[in-house]
Short mmCIF file of C-alpha atoms in Angstrom, two decimals:
data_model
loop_
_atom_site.label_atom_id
_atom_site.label_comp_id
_atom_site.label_asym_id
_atom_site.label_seq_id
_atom_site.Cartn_x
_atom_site.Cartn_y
_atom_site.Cartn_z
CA UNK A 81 -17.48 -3.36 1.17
CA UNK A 82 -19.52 0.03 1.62
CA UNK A 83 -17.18 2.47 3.15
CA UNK A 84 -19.83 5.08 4.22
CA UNK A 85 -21.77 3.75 6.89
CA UNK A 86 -24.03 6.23 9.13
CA UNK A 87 -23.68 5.88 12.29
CA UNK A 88 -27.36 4.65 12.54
CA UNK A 89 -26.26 1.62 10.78
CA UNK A 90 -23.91 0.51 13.61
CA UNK A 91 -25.99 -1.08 16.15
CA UNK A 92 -25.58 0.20 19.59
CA UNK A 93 -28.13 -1.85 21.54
CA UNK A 94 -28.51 -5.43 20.75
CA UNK A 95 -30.59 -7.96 23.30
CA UNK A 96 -29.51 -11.09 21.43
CA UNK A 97 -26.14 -13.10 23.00
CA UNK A 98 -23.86 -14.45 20.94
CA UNK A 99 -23.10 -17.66 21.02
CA UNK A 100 -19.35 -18.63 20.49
CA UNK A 101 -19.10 -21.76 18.73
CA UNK A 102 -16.24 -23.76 20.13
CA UNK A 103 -15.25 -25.43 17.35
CA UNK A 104 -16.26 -24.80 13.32
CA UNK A 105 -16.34 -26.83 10.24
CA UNK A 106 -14.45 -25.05 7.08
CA UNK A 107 -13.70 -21.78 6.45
CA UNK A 108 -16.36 -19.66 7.03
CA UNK A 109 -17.18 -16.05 6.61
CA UNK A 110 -17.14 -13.88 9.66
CA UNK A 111 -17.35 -9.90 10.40
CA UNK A 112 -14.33 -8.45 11.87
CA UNK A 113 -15.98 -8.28 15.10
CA UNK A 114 -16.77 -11.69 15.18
CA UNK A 115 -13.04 -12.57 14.22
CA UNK A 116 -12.23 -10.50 17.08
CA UNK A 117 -14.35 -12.22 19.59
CA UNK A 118 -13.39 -15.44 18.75
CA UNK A 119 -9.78 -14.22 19.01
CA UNK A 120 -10.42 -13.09 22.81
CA UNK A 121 -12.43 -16.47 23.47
CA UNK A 122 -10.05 -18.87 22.25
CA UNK A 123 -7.57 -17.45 24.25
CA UNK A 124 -9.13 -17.08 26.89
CA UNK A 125 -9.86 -20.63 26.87
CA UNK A 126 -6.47 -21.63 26.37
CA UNK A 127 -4.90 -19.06 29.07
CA UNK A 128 -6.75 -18.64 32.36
CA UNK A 129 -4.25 -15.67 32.82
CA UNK A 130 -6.17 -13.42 29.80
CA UNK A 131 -8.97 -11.23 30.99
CA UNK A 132 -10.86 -8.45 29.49
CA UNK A 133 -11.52 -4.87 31.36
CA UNK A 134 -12.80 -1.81 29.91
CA UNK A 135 -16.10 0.28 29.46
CA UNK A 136 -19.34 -1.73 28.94
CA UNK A 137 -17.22 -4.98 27.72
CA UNK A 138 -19.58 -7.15 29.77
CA UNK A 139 -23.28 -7.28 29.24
CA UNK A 140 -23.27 -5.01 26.89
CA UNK A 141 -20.35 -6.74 25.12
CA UNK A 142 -19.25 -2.90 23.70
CA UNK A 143 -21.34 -0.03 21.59
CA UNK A 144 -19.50 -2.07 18.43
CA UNK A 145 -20.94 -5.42 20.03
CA UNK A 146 -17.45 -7.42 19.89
CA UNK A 147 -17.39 -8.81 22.85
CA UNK A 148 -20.97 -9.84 23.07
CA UNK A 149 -21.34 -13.62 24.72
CA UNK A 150 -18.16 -13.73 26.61
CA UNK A 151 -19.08 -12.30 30.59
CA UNK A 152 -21.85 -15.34 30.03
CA UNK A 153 -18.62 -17.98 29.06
CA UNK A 154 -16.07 -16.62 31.24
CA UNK A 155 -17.96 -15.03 34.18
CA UNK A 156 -17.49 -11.13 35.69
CA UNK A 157 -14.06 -12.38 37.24
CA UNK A 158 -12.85 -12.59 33.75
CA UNK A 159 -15.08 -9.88 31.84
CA UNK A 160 -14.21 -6.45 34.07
CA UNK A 161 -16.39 -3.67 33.18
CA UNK A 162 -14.93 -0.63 34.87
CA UNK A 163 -15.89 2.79 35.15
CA UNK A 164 -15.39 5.12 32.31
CA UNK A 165 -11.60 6.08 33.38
CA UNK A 166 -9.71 4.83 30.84
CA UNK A 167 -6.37 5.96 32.83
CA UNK A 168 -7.61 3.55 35.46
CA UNK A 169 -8.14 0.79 32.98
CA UNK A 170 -4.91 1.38 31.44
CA UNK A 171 -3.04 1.24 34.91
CA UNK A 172 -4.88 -2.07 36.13
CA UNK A 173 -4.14 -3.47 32.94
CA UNK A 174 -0.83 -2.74 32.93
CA UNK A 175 -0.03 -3.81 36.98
CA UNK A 176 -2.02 -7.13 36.10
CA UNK A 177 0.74 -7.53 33.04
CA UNK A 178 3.72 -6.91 35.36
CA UNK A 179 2.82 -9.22 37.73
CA UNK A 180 1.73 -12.30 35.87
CA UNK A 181 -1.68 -11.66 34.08
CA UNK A 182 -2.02 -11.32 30.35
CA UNK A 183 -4.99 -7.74 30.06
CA UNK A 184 -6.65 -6.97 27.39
CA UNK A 185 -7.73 -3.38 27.79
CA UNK A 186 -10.77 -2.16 26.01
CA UNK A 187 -10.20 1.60 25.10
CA UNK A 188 -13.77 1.80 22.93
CA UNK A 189 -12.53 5.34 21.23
CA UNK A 190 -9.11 5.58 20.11
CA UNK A 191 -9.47 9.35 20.99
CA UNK A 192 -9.37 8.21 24.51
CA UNK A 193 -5.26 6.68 23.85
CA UNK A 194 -5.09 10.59 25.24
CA UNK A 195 -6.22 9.56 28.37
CA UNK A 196 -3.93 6.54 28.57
CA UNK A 197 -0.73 7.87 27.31
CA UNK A 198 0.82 8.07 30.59
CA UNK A 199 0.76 4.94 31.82
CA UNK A 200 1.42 3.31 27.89
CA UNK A 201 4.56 5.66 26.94
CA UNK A 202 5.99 6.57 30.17
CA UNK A 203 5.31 3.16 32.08
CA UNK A 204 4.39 0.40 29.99
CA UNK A 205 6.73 1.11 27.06
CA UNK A 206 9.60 1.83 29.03
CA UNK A 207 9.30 -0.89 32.17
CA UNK A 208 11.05 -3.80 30.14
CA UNK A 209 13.92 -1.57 29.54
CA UNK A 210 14.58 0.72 32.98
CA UNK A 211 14.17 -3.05 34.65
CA UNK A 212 17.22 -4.26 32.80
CA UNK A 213 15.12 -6.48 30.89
CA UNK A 214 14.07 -8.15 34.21
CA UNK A 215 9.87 -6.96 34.05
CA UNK A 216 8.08 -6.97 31.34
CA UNK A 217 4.49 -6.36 30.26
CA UNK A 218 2.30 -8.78 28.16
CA UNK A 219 -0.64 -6.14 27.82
CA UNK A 220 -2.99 -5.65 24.91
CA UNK A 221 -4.79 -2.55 24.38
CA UNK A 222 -7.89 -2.93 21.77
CA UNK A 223 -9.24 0.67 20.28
CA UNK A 224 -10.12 2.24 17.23
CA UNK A 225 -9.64 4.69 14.94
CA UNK A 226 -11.44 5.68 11.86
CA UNK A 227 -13.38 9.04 10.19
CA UNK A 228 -16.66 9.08 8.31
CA UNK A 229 -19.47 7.75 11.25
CA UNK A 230 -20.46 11.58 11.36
CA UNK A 231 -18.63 11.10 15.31
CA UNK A 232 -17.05 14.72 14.70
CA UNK A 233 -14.20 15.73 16.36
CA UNK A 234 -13.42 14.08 19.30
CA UNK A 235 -14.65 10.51 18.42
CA UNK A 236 -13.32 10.05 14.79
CA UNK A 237 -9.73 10.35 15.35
CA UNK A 238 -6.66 7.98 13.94
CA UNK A 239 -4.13 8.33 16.47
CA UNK A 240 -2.12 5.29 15.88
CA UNK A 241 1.11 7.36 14.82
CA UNK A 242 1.34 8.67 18.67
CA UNK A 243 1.55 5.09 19.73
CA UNK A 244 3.99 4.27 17.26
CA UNK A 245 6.74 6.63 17.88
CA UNK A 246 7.10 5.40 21.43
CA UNK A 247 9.76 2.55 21.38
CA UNK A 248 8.72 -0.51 23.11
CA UNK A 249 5.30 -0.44 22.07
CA UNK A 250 3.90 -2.75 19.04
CA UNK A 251 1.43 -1.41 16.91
CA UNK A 252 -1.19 -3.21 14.70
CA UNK A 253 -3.51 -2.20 12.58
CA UNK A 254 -5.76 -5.50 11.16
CA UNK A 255 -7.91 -4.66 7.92
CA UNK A 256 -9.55 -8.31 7.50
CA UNK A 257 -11.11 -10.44 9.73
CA UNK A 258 -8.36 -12.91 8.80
CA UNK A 259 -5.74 -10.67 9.63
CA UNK A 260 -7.50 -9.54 12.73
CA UNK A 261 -7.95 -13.06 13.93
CA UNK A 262 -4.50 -13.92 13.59
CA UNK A 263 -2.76 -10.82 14.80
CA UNK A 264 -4.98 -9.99 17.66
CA UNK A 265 -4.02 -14.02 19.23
CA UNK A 266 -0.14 -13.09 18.55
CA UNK A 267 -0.88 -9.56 20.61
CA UNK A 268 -2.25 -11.59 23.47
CA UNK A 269 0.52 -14.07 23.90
CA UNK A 270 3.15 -11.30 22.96
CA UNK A 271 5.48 -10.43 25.92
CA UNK A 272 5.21 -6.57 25.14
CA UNK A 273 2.77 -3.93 24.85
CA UNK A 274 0.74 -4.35 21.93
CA UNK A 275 -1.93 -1.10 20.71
CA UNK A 276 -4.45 -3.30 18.66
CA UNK A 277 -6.50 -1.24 16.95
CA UNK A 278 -9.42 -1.61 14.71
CA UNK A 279 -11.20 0.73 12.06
CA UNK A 280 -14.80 1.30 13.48
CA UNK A 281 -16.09 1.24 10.06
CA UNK A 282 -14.63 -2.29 9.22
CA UNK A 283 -16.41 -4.18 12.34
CA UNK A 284 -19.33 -5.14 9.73
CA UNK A 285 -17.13 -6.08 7.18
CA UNK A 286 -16.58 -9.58 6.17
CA UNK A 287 -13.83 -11.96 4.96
CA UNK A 288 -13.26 -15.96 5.02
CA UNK A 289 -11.49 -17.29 8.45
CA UNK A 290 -10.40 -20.96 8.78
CA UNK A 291 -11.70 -23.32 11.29
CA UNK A 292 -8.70 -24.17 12.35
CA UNK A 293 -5.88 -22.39 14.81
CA UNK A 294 -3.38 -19.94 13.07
CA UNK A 295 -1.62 -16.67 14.51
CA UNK A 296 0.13 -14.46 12.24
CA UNK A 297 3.34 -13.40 13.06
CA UNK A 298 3.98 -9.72 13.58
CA UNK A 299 6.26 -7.91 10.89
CA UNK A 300 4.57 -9.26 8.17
CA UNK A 301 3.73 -6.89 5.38
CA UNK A 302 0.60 -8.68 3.03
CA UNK A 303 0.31 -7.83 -0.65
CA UNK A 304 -3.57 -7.62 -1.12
CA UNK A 305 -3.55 -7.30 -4.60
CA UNK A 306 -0.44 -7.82 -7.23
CA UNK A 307 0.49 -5.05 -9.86
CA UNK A 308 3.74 -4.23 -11.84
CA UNK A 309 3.14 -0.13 -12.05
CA UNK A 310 2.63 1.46 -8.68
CA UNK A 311 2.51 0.38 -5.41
CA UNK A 312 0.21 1.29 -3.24
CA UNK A 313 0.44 0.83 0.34
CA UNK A 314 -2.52 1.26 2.85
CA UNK A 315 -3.33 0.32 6.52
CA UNK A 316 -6.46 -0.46 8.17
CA UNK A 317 -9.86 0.36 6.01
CA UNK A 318 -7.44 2.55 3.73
CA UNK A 319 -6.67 -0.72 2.30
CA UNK A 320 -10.16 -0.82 0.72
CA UNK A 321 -9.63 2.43 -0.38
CA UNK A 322 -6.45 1.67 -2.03
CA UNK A 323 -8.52 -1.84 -4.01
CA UNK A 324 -11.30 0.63 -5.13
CA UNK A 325 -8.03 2.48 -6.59
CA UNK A 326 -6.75 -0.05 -7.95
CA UNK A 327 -9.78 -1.47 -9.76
CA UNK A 328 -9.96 2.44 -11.16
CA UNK A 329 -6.45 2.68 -12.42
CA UNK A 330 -7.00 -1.21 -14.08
CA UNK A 331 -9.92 0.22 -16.09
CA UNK A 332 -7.17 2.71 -17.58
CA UNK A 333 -4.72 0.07 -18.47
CA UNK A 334 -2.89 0.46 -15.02
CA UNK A 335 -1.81 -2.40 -12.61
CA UNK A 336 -1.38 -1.35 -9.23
CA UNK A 337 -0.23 -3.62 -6.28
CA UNK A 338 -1.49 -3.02 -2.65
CA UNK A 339 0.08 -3.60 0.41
CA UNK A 340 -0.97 -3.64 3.93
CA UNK A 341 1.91 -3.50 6.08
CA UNK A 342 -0.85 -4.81 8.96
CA UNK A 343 1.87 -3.75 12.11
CA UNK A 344 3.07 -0.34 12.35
CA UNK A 345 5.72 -1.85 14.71
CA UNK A 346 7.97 -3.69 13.82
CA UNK A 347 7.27 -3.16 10.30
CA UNK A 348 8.22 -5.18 7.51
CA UNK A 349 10.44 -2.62 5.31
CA UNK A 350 11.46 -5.23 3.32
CA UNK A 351 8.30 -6.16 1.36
CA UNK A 352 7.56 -2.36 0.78
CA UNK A 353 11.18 -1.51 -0.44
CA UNK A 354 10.91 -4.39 -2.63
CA UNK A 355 7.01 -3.60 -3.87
CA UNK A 356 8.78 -0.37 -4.79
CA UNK A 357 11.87 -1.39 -6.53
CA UNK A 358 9.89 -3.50 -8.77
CA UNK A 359 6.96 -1.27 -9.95
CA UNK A 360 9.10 2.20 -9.62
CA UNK A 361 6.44 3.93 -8.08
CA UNK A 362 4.73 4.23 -4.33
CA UNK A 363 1.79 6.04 -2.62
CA UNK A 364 1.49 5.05 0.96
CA UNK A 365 -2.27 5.67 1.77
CA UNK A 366 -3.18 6.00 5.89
CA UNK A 367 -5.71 7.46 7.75
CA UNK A 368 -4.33 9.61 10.37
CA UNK A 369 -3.23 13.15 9.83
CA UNK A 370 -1.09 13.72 6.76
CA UNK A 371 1.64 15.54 9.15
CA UNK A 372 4.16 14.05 11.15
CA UNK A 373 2.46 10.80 10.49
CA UNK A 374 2.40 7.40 9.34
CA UNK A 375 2.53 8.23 5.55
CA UNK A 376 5.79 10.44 6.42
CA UNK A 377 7.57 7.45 8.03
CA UNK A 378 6.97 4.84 5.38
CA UNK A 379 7.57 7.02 2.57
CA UNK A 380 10.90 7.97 3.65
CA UNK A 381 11.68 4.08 4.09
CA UNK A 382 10.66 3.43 0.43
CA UNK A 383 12.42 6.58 -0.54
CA UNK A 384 15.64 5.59 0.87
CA UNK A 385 15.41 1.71 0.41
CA UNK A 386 14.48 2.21 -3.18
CA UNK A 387 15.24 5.25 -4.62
CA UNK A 388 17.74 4.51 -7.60
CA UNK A 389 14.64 2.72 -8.48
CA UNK A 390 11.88 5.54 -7.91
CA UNK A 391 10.76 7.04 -11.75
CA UNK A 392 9.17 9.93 -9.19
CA UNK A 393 8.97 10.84 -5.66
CA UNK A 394 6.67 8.91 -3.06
CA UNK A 395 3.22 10.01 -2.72
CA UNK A 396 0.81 10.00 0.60
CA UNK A 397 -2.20 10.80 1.48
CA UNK A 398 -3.74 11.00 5.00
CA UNK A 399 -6.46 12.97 7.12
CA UNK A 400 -6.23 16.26 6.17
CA UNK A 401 -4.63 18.56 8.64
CA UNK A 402 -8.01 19.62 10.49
CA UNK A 403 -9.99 18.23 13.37
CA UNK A 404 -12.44 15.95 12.18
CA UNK A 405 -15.59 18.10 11.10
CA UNK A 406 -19.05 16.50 12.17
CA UNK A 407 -21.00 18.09 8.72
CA UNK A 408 -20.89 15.24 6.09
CA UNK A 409 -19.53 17.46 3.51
CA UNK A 410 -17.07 18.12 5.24
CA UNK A 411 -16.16 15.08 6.74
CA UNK A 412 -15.95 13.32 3.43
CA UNK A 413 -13.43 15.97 2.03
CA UNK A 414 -10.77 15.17 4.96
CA UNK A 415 -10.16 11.31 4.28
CA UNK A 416 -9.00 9.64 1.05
CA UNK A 417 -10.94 8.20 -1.09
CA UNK A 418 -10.71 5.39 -3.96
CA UNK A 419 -11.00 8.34 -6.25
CA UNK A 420 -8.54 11.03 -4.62
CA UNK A 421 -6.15 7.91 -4.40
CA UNK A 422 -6.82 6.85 -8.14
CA UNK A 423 -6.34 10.40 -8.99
CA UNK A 424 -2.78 10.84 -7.46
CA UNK A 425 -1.86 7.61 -9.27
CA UNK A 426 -2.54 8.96 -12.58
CA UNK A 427 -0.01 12.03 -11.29
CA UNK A 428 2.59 9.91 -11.05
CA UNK A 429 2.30 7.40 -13.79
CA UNK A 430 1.32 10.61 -16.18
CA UNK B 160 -27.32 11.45 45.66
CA UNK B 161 -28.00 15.32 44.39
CA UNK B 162 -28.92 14.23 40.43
CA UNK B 163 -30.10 11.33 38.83
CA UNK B 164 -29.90 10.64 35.25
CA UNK B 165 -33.31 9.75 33.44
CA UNK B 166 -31.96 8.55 30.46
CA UNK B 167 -29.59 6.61 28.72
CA UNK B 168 -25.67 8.02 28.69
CA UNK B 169 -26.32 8.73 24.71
CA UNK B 170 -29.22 8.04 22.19
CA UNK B 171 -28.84 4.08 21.55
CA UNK B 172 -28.37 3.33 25.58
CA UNK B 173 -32.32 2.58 25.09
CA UNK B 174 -32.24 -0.68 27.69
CA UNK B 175 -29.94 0.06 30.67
CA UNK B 176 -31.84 -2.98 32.65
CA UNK B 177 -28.04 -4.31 32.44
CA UNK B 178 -26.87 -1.74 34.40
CA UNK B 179 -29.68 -0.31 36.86
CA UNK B 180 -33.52 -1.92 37.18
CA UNK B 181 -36.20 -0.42 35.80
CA UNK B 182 -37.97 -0.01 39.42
CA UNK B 183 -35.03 2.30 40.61
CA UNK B 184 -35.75 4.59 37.21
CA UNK B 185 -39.13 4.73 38.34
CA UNK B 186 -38.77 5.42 41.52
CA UNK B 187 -36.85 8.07 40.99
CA UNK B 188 -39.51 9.91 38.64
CA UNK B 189 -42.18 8.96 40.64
CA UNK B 190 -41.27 10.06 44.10
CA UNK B 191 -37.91 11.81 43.80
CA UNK B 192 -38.19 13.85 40.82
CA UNK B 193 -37.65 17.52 42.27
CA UNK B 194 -40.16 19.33 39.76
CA UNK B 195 -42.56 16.90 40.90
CA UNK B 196 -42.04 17.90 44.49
CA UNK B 197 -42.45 21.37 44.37
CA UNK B 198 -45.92 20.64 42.35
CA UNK B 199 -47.15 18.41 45.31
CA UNK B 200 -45.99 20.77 47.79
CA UNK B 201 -47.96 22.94 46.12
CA UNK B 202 -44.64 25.75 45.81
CA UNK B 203 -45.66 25.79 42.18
CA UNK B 204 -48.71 25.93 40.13
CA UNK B 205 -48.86 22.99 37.62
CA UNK B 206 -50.10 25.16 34.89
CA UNK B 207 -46.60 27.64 35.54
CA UNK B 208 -45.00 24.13 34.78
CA UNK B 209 -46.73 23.26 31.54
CA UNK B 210 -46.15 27.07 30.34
CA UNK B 211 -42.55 26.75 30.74
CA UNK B 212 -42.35 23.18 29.24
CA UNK B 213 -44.45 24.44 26.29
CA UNK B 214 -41.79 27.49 25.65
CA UNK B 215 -38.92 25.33 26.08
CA UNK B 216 -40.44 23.10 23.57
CA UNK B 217 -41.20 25.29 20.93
CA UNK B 218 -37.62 26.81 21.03
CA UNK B 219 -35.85 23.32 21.19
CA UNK B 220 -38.69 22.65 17.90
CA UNK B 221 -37.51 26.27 16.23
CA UNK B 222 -33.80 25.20 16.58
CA UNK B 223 -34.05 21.71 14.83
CA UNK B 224 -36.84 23.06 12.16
CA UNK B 225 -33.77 25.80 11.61
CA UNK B 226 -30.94 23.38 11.81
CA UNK B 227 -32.95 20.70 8.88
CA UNK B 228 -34.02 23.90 6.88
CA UNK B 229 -30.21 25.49 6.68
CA UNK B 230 -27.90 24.18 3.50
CA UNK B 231 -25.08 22.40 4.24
CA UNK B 232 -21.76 24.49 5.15
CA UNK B 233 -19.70 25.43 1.98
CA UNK B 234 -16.89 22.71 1.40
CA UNK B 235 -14.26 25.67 1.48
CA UNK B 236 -15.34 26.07 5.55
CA UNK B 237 -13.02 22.37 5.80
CA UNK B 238 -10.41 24.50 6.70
CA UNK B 239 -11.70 27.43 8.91
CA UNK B 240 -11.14 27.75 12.87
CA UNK B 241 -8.45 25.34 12.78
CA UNK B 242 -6.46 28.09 14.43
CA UNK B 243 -7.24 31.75 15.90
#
């Protein structure tokens, strides 16, 4: 899968529809985005209560062109595009959940959560709980994340660690079009909050899907690769980065196992503590900032779920600790890479 | 309305027929279009216009000539401005 893509190479005007098939024969292979929009459609069909809103979901079906086809299925009713005020958004979305609707909020750059965090941390996190359990607020918020589109700062961001420290929120972070297909129908018919959030470089990126139904359930870690001497773990398109690692250490005689935790919350400590225990070794890969982040959390939950069984201390690596710069050179120096991840490997197993 | 927006909200919004018809866009250039105005109400001599246009082009054409001509930024800037 080519991880640098210029932004050039991600359409943003398209006049072809696309037309959702309702039912397929065999697995197929499908981009991300198309896993995505067949997640929305199908339950849409099966739930008149789910409805889209956001920025230019509708005829335009989104600059990423996920939700292409569906205004022309399920009408305007159903397909909201609003105007660019994605604290409005958030708010309809979230009075919608409370009172009997199932949302699915379009926030097209997860820079914009900023915008939102009011009415996600402060109201939709916290209604189930200062209602004495008696609201509660099926809502799904789609955005992104994700560096190297040459978006500089303020459209590049991975923010998905803010999200995640606010209890009652669920956070999930799909890297395959499987996954996303799966996790994004669980989101929809989950009675909580639910950040979905998708790497804008992995919407081209392909993977086999089954014709049939299948949700997977949140919580579940997925080893991508098996290995006996380090274990890698990796969320979102870090996960490709941590298989381009992998196949680097393998040339040297090195097995390394990758994980992909695929939700943030709840999170499935158990597979990672016992990915550690076994190999003796752990790098957690992610791609938002390096501090106070999501490499922090889950290397202190290996560190003190495995560590009479650590041969050296947990390793991360994350955004580096600087706004996202625009100039490619730059850019490229602030995420990891197969080869900066391959590299701290060969630290640790030295 | 006191402004109106010729073209698309970034580079790639190329079609906007989704959003507003082309007629509108042309109406707007044709007989709204404030430069326009004050050339037809004769407040300003067309060739004043072109002058200015002309400048304003050759500086926007010296900036992007000096922009694709400059090297890249040293890989140690990464970590400058960050903070004051």
């Amino acid at each position: 899968m080519p991880r640098r893509l210029g932004a050039a190479t991600i359409s943003t005007q398209s006049s072809s529809v696309q037309e959702i098939p309702t039912s397929h024969e065999g697995p197929r292979e499908i981009s991300l985005s198309q896993a995505v929009n067949e997640a929305l459609a199908e339950e849409m069909r099966r739930d008149p209560t789910v409805f889209l809103v956001g920025e230019d979901v509708a005829e335009a079906g989104t600059p990423f062109k996920v939700t292409s086809g569906l205004v022309e299925e399920f009408g305007a009713q159903r397909v909201l595009d609003s105007p660019i005020s994605e604290a409005g958004i958030s708010g309809i979305g979230l009075g919608a959940a409370m009172t009997g609707m199932r949302p699915v909020v379009d926030i097209m750059f997860g820079d914009f959560l900023t915008l939102v965090m009011d009415q996600l941390v402060n109201q939709a996190a916290k209604i189930h709980y200062m209602s004495g359990g008696r609201l509660s607020a099926p809502l799904t918020i789609r955005t992104t994340l994700g560096a190297s589109r040459r978006s500089a700062a303020q459209h590049s961001q991975s923010l998905h660690a803010w999200v995640a420290h606010a209890p009652g929120l669920k956070v999930v972070l799909p890297s395959t079009p499987y996954d996303a297909k799966g996790l994004l129908k669980t989101a929809i018919r989950d009675d909580n909050p639910v950040v979905f959030i998708e790497d804008k470089m992995n919407f081209q990126t392909k993977g086999i899907v089954p014709s049939e139904e299948y949700l997977i359930p949140f919580g579940q870690a997925d080893v991508k690769r098996e290995g006996e001497d380090v274990t890698i773990v990796a969320t979102s398109s870090m996960v490709y980065v941590a298989l381009a690692a992998a196949d680097l250490l393998a040339a040297d005689g090195i097995s390394a196992e990758v994980i992909d935790p695929r939700t943030l919350v709840p999170l499935d400590t158990e597979t990672l503590i016992a990915s550690a225990k076994k190999t003796g070794r752990a790098i957690v890969v992610d791609e938002g900032h390096r501090g106070y982040g999501v490499t922090g959390e889950i290397a202190s939950v290996i560190a003190e779920g495995a560590f009479y069984h650590l041969d050296a201390p947990v390793r991360r690596a994350g955004a580096m600790d600087v706004p996202v710069p625009f100039s490619p050179v730059l850019e490229d120096q602030t995420v990891p890479t197969g080869e900066s991840v391959y590299e701290l490997a060969k630290e640790l197993i030295r | 309305m006191l402004t109106y927006r010729y073209h698309g909200h970034h580079v790639g919004d190329v079609d906007r027929a989704y959003y507003r018809s082309k007629d509108e866009e042309r109406e707007w250039a044709e007989s709204r279009d404030p430069i326009q105005l004050l050339v037809d109400r004769g407040l300003v001599p067309a060739a004043e216009l072109e002058r200015i246009d002309a400048e304003v082009a050759a500086e926007v054409e010296a900036g992007v000539a000096f922009a694709l001509d400059a090297p890249y930024p040293p890989e140690s800037e990464v970590v400058e401005h960050v903070y004051a």
